[in-house]
């Protein structure tokens, strides 16, 4: 309610404060639609077409997901996935043909690639209101993304900006850096193309995005612990461990935070869990941490 009222008043400071409180409770506040009051004051959809590749692949037109049957061809969908994974770099048609139709004669699948490209363009702009190369740019030898917003790129940019500000001595203790980091963390809906875990071409961007998320979550945990926000720090430490159960710093940070919060039984239990994880990979464990969480 506080967020809705702040948006209706146009009070930017109150909006930021309400969003911080919601993020602390684990609520994502960047949705383009909502229920109740937030349905009337939700963040408007800024892009006619955008791609979501974190946590799963979707194309949204005007905020509405494109139905799978609209693609007509799985290869057209896979083509767009590959181009997203290539991060806007021009990709040779021969390489695309090999990735989409491995082992087949490139000369024979060249026409299939052209058809897949045409289908993808139709999905992105079904009424053909825009030039063909608005979203996908192709010439005789290469194909690449055009002006097409992609959530993983937005996440990486937000994470980099938040981490840069958090590391700036001038910004120490400044809520602006924390807000940037929290917004980036909230925008990470899951690993890049989770439905394609065995595709080698997706691995580099998946690992980069995951590493960015872990850095953001660690920074948020450290800032929350330093501010005495123990429950929030615990939540961020657990999010790190959810994605990397062998992160020693997160284990020890969690134990320190639980101890500082007076939750000694949980702290001991989490320390035993830390010892078990380190034993699994042959890493010598640190003694039970004493004192307040490290700033």
mmCIF file of C-alpha atoms in Angstrom:
data_model
loop_
_atom_site.group_PDB
_atom_site.id
_atom_site.type_symbol
_atom_site.label_atom_id
_atom_site.label_comp_id
_atom_site.label_asym_id
_atom_site.label_seq_id
_atom_site.Cartn_x
_atom_site.Cartn_y
_atom_site.Cartn_z
ATOM 1 C CA UNK A 1 0.000 0.000 0.000
ATOM 2 C CA UNK A 2 2.847 2.360 0.878
ATOM 3 C CA UNK A 3 4.453 1.697 -2.502
ATOM 4 C CA UNK A 4 1.182 2.240 -4.349
ATOM 5 C CA UNK A 5 0.461 5.499 -2.562
ATOM 6 C CA UNK A 6 4.008 6.735 -3.145
ATOM 7 C CA UNK A 7 3.735 6.014 -6.857
ATOM 8 C CA UNK A 8 0.384 7.754 -7.068
ATOM 9 C CA UNK A 9 1.870 10.838 -5.375
ATOM 10 C CA UNK A 10 4.968 10.712 -7.559
ATOM 11 C CA UNK A 11 7.141 10.722 -4.410
ATOM 12 C CA UNK A 12 10.429 9.191 -5.620
ATOM 13 C CA UNK A 13 12.004 9.046 -2.149
ATOM 14 C CA UNK A 14 8.977 7.264 -0.678
ATOM 15 C CA UNK A 15 8.906 4.860 -3.643
ATOM 16 C CA UNK A 16 12.575 3.976 -3.066
ATOM 17 C CA UNK A 17 11.961 3.485 0.679
ATOM 18 C CA UNK A 18 8.946 1.224 0.112
ATOM 19 C CA UNK A 19 10.797 -0.792 -2.515
ATOM 20 C CA UNK A 20 13.706 -1.314 -0.103
ATOM 21 C CA UNK A 21 11.308 -2.632 2.538
ATOM 22 C CA UNK A 22 9.676 -5.005 0.071
ATOM 23 C CA UNK A 23 13.020 -6.288 -1.217
ATOM 24 C CA UNK A 24 14.070 -6.942 2.377
ATOM 25 C CA UNK A 25 11.034 -9.234 2.605
ATOM 26 C CA UNK A 26 12.011 -11.034 -0.586
ATOM 27 C CA UNK A 27 9.378 -9.341 -2.782
ATOM 28 C CA UNK A 28 10.261 -8.480 -6.377
ATOM 29 C CA UNK A 29 9.064 -4.955 -7.121
ATOM 30 C CA UNK A 30 9.949 -4.497 -10.780
ATOM 31 C CA UNK A 31 6.953 -6.306 -12.236
ATOM 32 C CA UNK A 32 5.082 -4.665 -15.090
ATOM 33 C CA UNK A 33 1.744 -5.823 -13.688
ATOM 34 C CA UNK A 34 0.254 -6.499 -10.312
ATOM 35 C CA UNK A 35 -2.925 -7.097 -8.388
ATOM 36 C CA UNK A 36 -5.075 -4.666 -6.451
ATOM 37 C CA UNK A 37 -3.691 -1.181 -6.065
ATOM 38 C CA UNK A 38 -0.429 -2.045 -7.830
ATOM 39 C CA UNK A 39 -2.356 -3.010 -10.962
ATOM 40 C CA UNK A 40 -3.134 0.676 -11.446
ATOM 41 C CA UNK A 41 0.312 1.965 -10.537
ATOM 42 C CA UNK A 42 2.582 -0.820 -11.817
ATOM 43 C CA UNK A 43 5.772 0.051 -13.641
ATOM 44 C CA UNK A 44 4.719 0.580 -17.275
ATOM 45 C CA UNK A 45 6.086 -1.670 -19.992
ATOM 46 C CA UNK A 46 8.798 0.307 -21.721
ATOM 47 C CA UNK A 47 9.661 -2.032 -24.597
ATOM 48 C CA UNK A 48 7.360 -3.316 -27.311
ATOM 49 C CA UNK A 49 9.440 -6.501 -27.518
ATOM 50 C CA UNK A 50 11.923 -7.915 -25.041
ATOM 51 C CA UNK A 51 13.597 -11.220 -24.261
ATOM 52 C CA UNK A 52 13.700 -12.930 -20.886
ATOM 53 C CA UNK A 53 16.416 -15.564 -20.677
ATOM 54 C CA UNK A 54 17.052 -15.716 -16.925
ATOM 55 C CA UNK A 55 15.285 -18.659 -15.337
ATOM 56 C CA UNK A 56 13.742 -19.661 -18.631
ATOM 57 C CA UNK A 57 13.372 -18.358 -22.159
ATOM 58 C CA UNK A 58 10.448 -16.132 -23.120
ATOM 59 C CA UNK A 59 9.759 -13.416 -25.643
ATOM 60 C CA UNK A 60 7.353 -10.722 -24.494
ATOM 61 C CA UNK A 61 5.403 -8.461 -26.840
ATOM 62 C CA UNK A 62 3.833 -5.561 -25.002
ATOM 63 C CA UNK A 63 4.456 -7.410 -21.747
ATOM 64 C CA UNK A 64 2.579 -10.530 -22.914
ATOM 65 C CA UNK A 65 4.582 -13.772 -23.384
ATOM 66 C CA UNK A 66 4.577 -15.236 -26.888
ATOM 67 C CA UNK A 67 2.904 -18.647 -26.856
ATOM 68 C CA UNK A 68 5.109 -21.585 -27.812
ATOM 69 C CA UNK A 69 2.831 -22.555 -30.719
ATOM 70 C CA UNK A 70 3.384 -19.142 -32.312
ATOM 71 C CA UNK A 71 6.975 -20.082 -33.037
ATOM 72 C CA UNK A 72 5.986 -22.753 -35.585
ATOM 73 C CA UNK A 73 9.601 -23.943 -35.486
ATOM 74 C CA UNK A 74 11.720 -24.939 -32.489
ATOM 75 C CA UNK A 75 14.794 -24.111 -34.542
ATOM 76 C CA UNK A 76 13.661 -20.493 -34.879
ATOM 77 C CA UNK A 77 13.387 -20.274 -31.105
ATOM 78 C CA UNK A 78 16.780 -21.928 -30.683
ATOM 79 C CA UNK A 79 18.267 -19.508 -33.211
ATOM 80 C CA UNK A 80 17.216 -16.557 -31.070
ATOM 81 C CA UNK A 81 18.594 -18.269 -27.965
ATOM 82 C CA UNK A 82 21.982 -18.748 -29.621
ATOM 83 C CA UNK A 83 22.094 -15.125 -30.753
ATOM 84 C CA UNK A 84 21.286 -13.972 -27.211
ATOM 85 C CA UNK A 85 24.056 -16.204 -25.863
ATOM 86 C CA UNK A 86 26.441 -14.644 -28.400
ATOM 87 C CA UNK A 87 25.717 -11.253 -26.779
ATOM 88 C CA UNK A 88 25.155 -9.289 -29.946
ATOM 89 C CA UNK A 89 28.305 -10.487 -31.693
ATOM 90 C CA UNK A 90 27.959 -11.214 -35.379
ATOM 91 C CA UNK A 91 27.822 -14.993 -35.810
ATOM 92 C CA UNK A 92 28.761 -16.761 -39.027
ATOM 93 C CA UNK A 93 25.884 -18.530 -40.727
ATOM 94 C CA UNK A 94 28.043 -21.662 -40.954
ATOM 95 C CA UNK A 95 28.472 -21.710 -37.183
ATOM 96 C CA UNK A 96 24.749 -21.196 -36.616
ATOM 97 C CA UNK A 97 23.980 -24.025 -39.014
ATOM 98 C CA UNK A 98 26.375 -26.326 -37.154
ATOM 99 C CA UNK A 99 24.893 -25.422 -33.764
ATOM 100 C CA UNK A 100 21.292 -25.863 -34.908
ATOM 101 C CA UNK A 101 21.769 -28.858 -37.222
ATOM 102 C CA UNK A 102 24.972 -30.529 -35.988
ATOM 103 C CA UNK A 103 26.648 -32.920 -38.384
ATOM 104 C CA UNK A 104 24.553 -31.947 -41.398
ATOM 105 C CA UNK A 105 25.919 -30.501 -44.632
ATOM 106 C CA UNK A 106 26.075 -26.675 -44.212
ATOM 107 C CA UNK A 107 25.127 -26.213 -47.865
ATOM 108 C CA UNK A 108 21.945 -28.200 -47.355
ATOM 109 C CA UNK A 109 20.848 -26.434 -44.175
ATOM 110 C CA UNK A 110 21.493 -22.909 -45.397
ATOM 111 C CA UNK A 111 17.902 -22.588 -46.565
ATOM 112 C CA UNK A 112 16.621 -23.948 -43.247
ATOM 113 C CA UNK A 113 18.572 -21.232 -41.437
ATOM 114 C CA UNK A 114 16.988 -18.575 -43.647
ATOM 115 C CA UNK A 115 13.536 -19.969 -42.870
ATOM 116 C CA UNK A 116 14.293 -20.022 -39.127
ATOM 117 C CA UNK A 117 15.479 -16.420 -39.337
ATOM 118 C CA UNK A 118 12.284 -15.401 -41.114
ATOM 119 C CA UNK A 119 10.117 -17.158 -38.511
ATOM 120 C CA UNK A 120 11.997 -15.489 -35.643
ATOM 121 C CA UNK A 121 11.513 -12.075 -37.252
ATOM 122 C CA UNK A 122 7.797 -12.762 -37.643
ATOM 123 C CA UNK A 123 7.488 -13.696 -33.972
ATOM 124 C CA UNK A 124 9.268 -10.511 -32.921
ATOM 125 C CA UNK A 125 7.280 -8.291 -35.278
ATOM 126 C CA UNK A 126 4.175 -10.207 -36.443
ATOM 127 C CA UNK A 127 2.558 -7.175 -38.100
ATOM 128 C CA UNK A 128 5.794 -6.260 -39.886
ATOM 129 C CA UNK A 129 5.588 -2.649 -38.782
ATOM 130 C CA UNK A 130 9.355 -2.289 -38.438
ATOM 131 C CA UNK A 131 12.319 -2.803 -40.780
ATOM 132 C CA UNK A 132 13.393 -6.487 -40.933
ATOM 133 C CA UNK A 133 16.734 -5.699 -39.284
ATOM 134 C CA UNK A 134 15.266 -3.896 -36.256
ATOM 135 C CA UNK A 135 15.613 -6.922 -33.984
ATOM 136 C CA UNK A 136 17.723 -9.342 -36.052
ATOM 137 C CA UNK A 137 20.437 -8.099 -38.384
ATOM 138 C CA UNK A 138 21.579 -10.445 -41.141
ATOM 139 C CA UNK A 139 23.738 -10.287 -44.219
ATOM 140 C CA UNK A 140 25.038 -12.955 -46.572
ATOM 141 C CA UNK A 141 27.552 -14.311 -44.067
ATOM 142 C CA UNK A 142 26.486 -13.387 -40.504
ATOM 143 C CA UNK A 143 23.516 -12.871 -38.180
ATOM 144 C CA UNK A 144 23.352 -10.873 -34.934
ATOM 145 C CA UNK A 145 20.914 -9.237 -32.552
ATOM 146 C CA UNK A 146 19.683 -5.740 -33.316
ATOM 147 C CA UNK A 147 17.819 -3.379 -30.995
ATOM 148 C CA UNK A 148 16.365 -6.052 -28.733
ATOM 149 C CA UNK A 149 16.305 -5.646 -24.919
ATOM 150 C CA UNK A 150 17.466 -8.788 -23.083
ATOM 151 C CA UNK A 151 17.108 -9.275 -19.329
ATOM 152 C CA UNK A 152 20.489 -10.951 -18.814
ATOM 153 C CA UNK A 153 22.286 -7.986 -20.356
ATOM 154 C CA UNK A 154 20.301 -5.596 -18.179
ATOM 155 C CA UNK A 155 21.150 -7.666 -15.110
ATOM 156 C CA UNK A 156 24.875 -7.694 -15.868
ATOM 157 C CA UNK A 157 24.878 -3.927 -16.396
ATOM 158 C CA UNK A 158 22.967 -3.302 -13.154
ATOM 159 C CA UNK A 159 25.215 -5.694 -11.220
ATOM 160 C CA UNK A 160 28.370 -4.016 -12.524
ATOM 161 C CA UNK A 161 27.079 -0.552 -11.628
ATOM 162 C CA UNK A 162 25.978 -1.611 -8.138
ATOM 163 C CA UNK A 163 29.254 -3.396 -7.375
ATOM 164 C CA UNK A 164 31.256 -0.430 -8.647
ATOM 165 C CA UNK A 165 29.372 1.965 -6.386
ATOM 166 C CA UNK A 166 29.567 -0.411 -3.433
ATOM 167 C CA UNK A 167 33.339 -0.529 -3.842
ATOM 168 C CA UNK A 168 33.693 3.247 -4.012
ATOM 169 C CA UNK A 169 34.932 4.566 -0.634
ATOM 170 C CA UNK A 170 32.788 7.684 -1.129
ATOM 171 C CA UNK A 171 29.702 5.479 -1.373
ATOM 172 C CA UNK A 172 30.411 3.454 1.777
ATOM 173 C CA UNK A 173 27.232 3.377 3.836
ATOM 174 C CA UNK A 174 25.313 5.165 1.085
ATOM 175 C CA UNK A 175 21.922 3.553 0.472
ATOM 176 C CA UNK A 176 22.189 4.288 -3.277
ATOM 177 C CA UNK A 177 24.712 1.468 -3.789
ATOM 178 C CA UNK A 178 22.575 -0.897 -1.719
ATOM 179 C CA UNK A 179 19.489 0.027 -3.752
ATOM 180 C CA UNK A 180 21.343 -0.681 -7.007
ATOM 181 C CA UNK A 181 22.553 -4.045 -5.724
ATOM 182 C CA UNK A 182 19.093 -4.970 -4.422
ATOM 183 C CA UNK A 183 17.508 -4.065 -7.752
ATOM 184 C CA UNK A 184 20.054 -6.201 -9.603
ATOM 185 C CA UNK A 185 19.512 -9.132 -7.232
ATOM 186 C CA UNK A 186 15.750 -8.891 -7.650
ATOM 187 C CA UNK A 187 16.154 -8.946 -11.431
ATOM 188 C CA UNK A 188 17.950 -12.297 -11.410
ATOM 189 C CA UNK A 189 15.059 -14.693 -12.011
ATOM 190 C CA UNK A 190 17.321 -17.721 -12.350
ATOM 191 C CA UNK A 191 20.289 -19.019 -14.305
ATOM 192 C CA UNK A 192 20.583 -18.189 -17.980
ATOM 193 C CA UNK A 193 18.540 -20.598 -20.126
ATOM 194 C CA UNK A 194 17.896 -23.085 -17.335
ATOM 195 C CA UNK A 195 16.000 -25.309 -19.757
ATOM 196 C CA UNK A 196 19.179 -25.843 -21.830
ATOM 197 C CA UNK A 197 21.697 -27.031 -19.219
ATOM 198 C CA UNK A 198 23.774 -29.127 -21.623
ATOM 199 C CA UNK A 199 24.206 -26.681 -24.509
ATOM 200 C CA UNK A 200 27.871 -25.688 -24.644
ATOM 201 C CA UNK A 201 27.079 -22.403 -26.398
ATOM 202 C CA UNK A 202 24.986 -21.259 -23.414
ATOM 203 C CA UNK A 203 27.592 -22.067 -20.747
ATOM 204 C CA UNK A 204 29.849 -18.958 -20.915
ATOM 205 C CA UNK A 205 27.042 -16.437 -20.434
ATOM 206 C CA UNK A 206 25.371 -18.664 -17.842
ATOM 207 C CA UNK A 207 28.557 -18.764 -15.777
ATOM 208 C CA UNK A 208 29.169 -15.022 -16.147
ATOM 209 C CA UNK A 209 25.635 -14.153 -15.048
ATOM 210 C CA UNK A 210 25.763 -16.590 -12.138
ATOM 211 C CA UNK A 211 29.111 -15.180 -10.985
ATOM 212 C CA UNK A 212 27.644 -11.680 -11.180
ATOM 213 C CA UNK A 213 24.656 -12.738 -9.103
ATOM 214 C CA UNK A 214 26.842 -14.347 -6.440
ATOM 215 C CA UNK A 215 28.967 -11.193 -6.193
ATOM 216 C CA UNK A 216 25.841 -9.066 -5.789
ATOM 217 C CA UNK A 217 24.302 -11.348 -3.158
ATOM 218 C CA UNK A 218 27.586 -11.491 -1.204
ATOM 219 C CA UNK A 219 27.840 -7.694 -1.223
ATOM 220 C CA UNK A 220 24.253 -7.368 -0.013
ATOM 221 C CA UNK A 221 24.842 -9.914 2.751
ATOM 222 C CA UNK A 222 27.956 -8.052 3.923
ATOM 223 C CA UNK A 223 26.173 -4.692 3.909
ATOM 224 C CA UNK A 224 23.149 -6.053 5.753
ATOM 225 C CA UNK A 225 25.361 -7.721 8.389
ATOM 226 C CA UNK A 226 27.370 -4.533 8.893
ATOM 227 C CA UNK A 227 24.122 -2.603 9.383
ATOM 228 C CA UNK A 228 22.859 -5.092 11.957
ATOM 229 C CA UNK A 229 20.058 -6.307 9.653
ATOM 230 C CA UNK A 230 20.611 -9.922 10.635
ATOM 231 C CA UNK A 231 17.534 -11.506 9.042
ATOM 232 C CA UNK A 232 18.278 -9.833 5.727
ATOM 233 C CA UNK A 233 21.932 -10.866 5.875
ATOM 234 C CA UNK A 234 20.912 -14.469 6.585
ATOM 235 C CA UNK A 235 18.590 -14.414 3.587
ATOM 236 C CA UNK A 236 21.324 -13.230 1.209
ATOM 237 C CA UNK A 237 23.898 -15.686 2.569
ATOM 238 C CA UNK A 238 21.408 -18.513 1.980
ATOM 239 C CA UNK A 239 20.791 -17.312 -1.573
ATOM 240 C CA UNK A 240 24.519 -17.548 -2.248
ATOM 241 C CA UNK A 241 24.645 -21.062 -0.812
ATOM 242 C CA UNK A 242 21.593 -22.089 -2.809
ATOM 243 C CA UNK A 243 23.623 -21.554 -5.976
ATOM 244 C CA UNK A 244 27.041 -22.544 -4.604
ATOM 245 C CA UNK A 245 26.907 -24.858 -1.601
ATOM 246 C CA UNK A 246 30.721 -24.799 -1.337
ATOM 247 C CA UNK A 247 31.117 -21.028 -0.916
ATOM 248 C CA UNK A 248 33.207 -20.910 2.255
ATOM 249 C CA UNK A 249 32.833 -17.161 2.833
ATOM 250 C CA UNK A 250 29.034 -17.451 2.674
ATOM 251 C CA UNK A 251 29.035 -20.361 5.137
ATOM 252 C CA UNK A 252 31.182 -18.506 7.660
ATOM 253 C CA UNK A 253 29.327 -15.233 7.127
ATOM 254 C CA UNK A 254 26.051 -17.033 7.813
ATOM 255 C CA UNK A 255 27.429 -18.549 11.018
ATOM 256 C CA UNK A 256 28.717 -15.149 12.203
ATOM 257 C CA UNK A 257 25.396 -13.481 11.433
ATOM 258 C CA UNK A 258 23.343 -16.123 13.248
ATOM 259 C CA UNK A 259 25.644 -15.835 16.256
ATOM 260 C CA UNK A 260 25.315 -12.037 16.296
ATOM 261 C CA UNK A 261 21.526 -12.432 16.164
ATOM 262 C CA UNK A 262 21.600 -14.727 19.192
ATOM 263 C CA UNK A 263 20.505 -17.733 17.154
ATOM 264 C CA UNK A 264 23.251 -19.951 18.568
ATOM 265 C CA UNK A 265 21.658 -23.312 17.870
ATOM 266 C CA UNK A 266 21.185 -22.443 14.199
ATOM 267 C CA UNK A 267 24.728 -21.111 14.071
ATOM 268 C CA UNK A 268 26.139 -24.408 15.360
ATOM 269 C CA UNK A 269 23.990 -26.396 12.955
ATOM 270 C CA UNK A 270 25.095 -24.268 9.999
ATOM 271 C CA UNK A 271 28.742 -24.610 11.108
ATOM 272 C CA UNK A 272 28.429 -28.412 11.059
ATOM 273 C CA UNK A 273 26.918 -28.151 7.584
ATOM 274 C CA UNK A 274 29.888 -25.980 6.516
ATOM 275 C CA UNK A 275 32.346 -28.598 7.843
ATOM 276 C CA UNK A 276 30.555 -31.343 5.909
ATOM 277 C CA UNK A 277 30.659 -29.373 2.644
ATOM 278 C CA UNK A 278 34.358 -28.552 3.003
ATOM 279 C CA UNK A 279 35.166 -32.203 3.827
ATOM 280 C CA UNK A 280 33.491 -33.235 0.582
ATOM 281 C CA UNK A 281 36.000 -31.210 -1.442
ATOM 282 C CA UNK A 282 39.022 -31.709 0.814
ATOM 283 C CA UNK A 283 39.266 -28.119 2.112
ATOM 284 C CA UNK A 284 40.579 -27.504 5.625
ATOM 285 C CA UNK A 285 37.898 -25.810 7.712
ATOM 286 C CA UNK A 286 38.165 -22.630 9.735
ATOM 287 C CA UNK A 287 37.389 -22.655 13.465
ATOM 288 C CA UNK A 288 33.953 -21.609 14.623
ATOM 289 C CA UNK A 289 33.850 -17.850 14.004
ATOM 290 C CA UNK A 290 33.661 -15.602 17.042
ATOM 291 C CA UNK A 291 32.654 -11.979 17.335
ATOM 292 C CA UNK A 292 30.319 -9.851 15.219
ATOM 293 C CA UNK A 293 29.945 -10.267 11.447
ATOM 294 C CA UNK A 294 32.780 -8.773 9.428
ATOM 295 C CA UNK A 295 31.988 -5.370 7.982
#
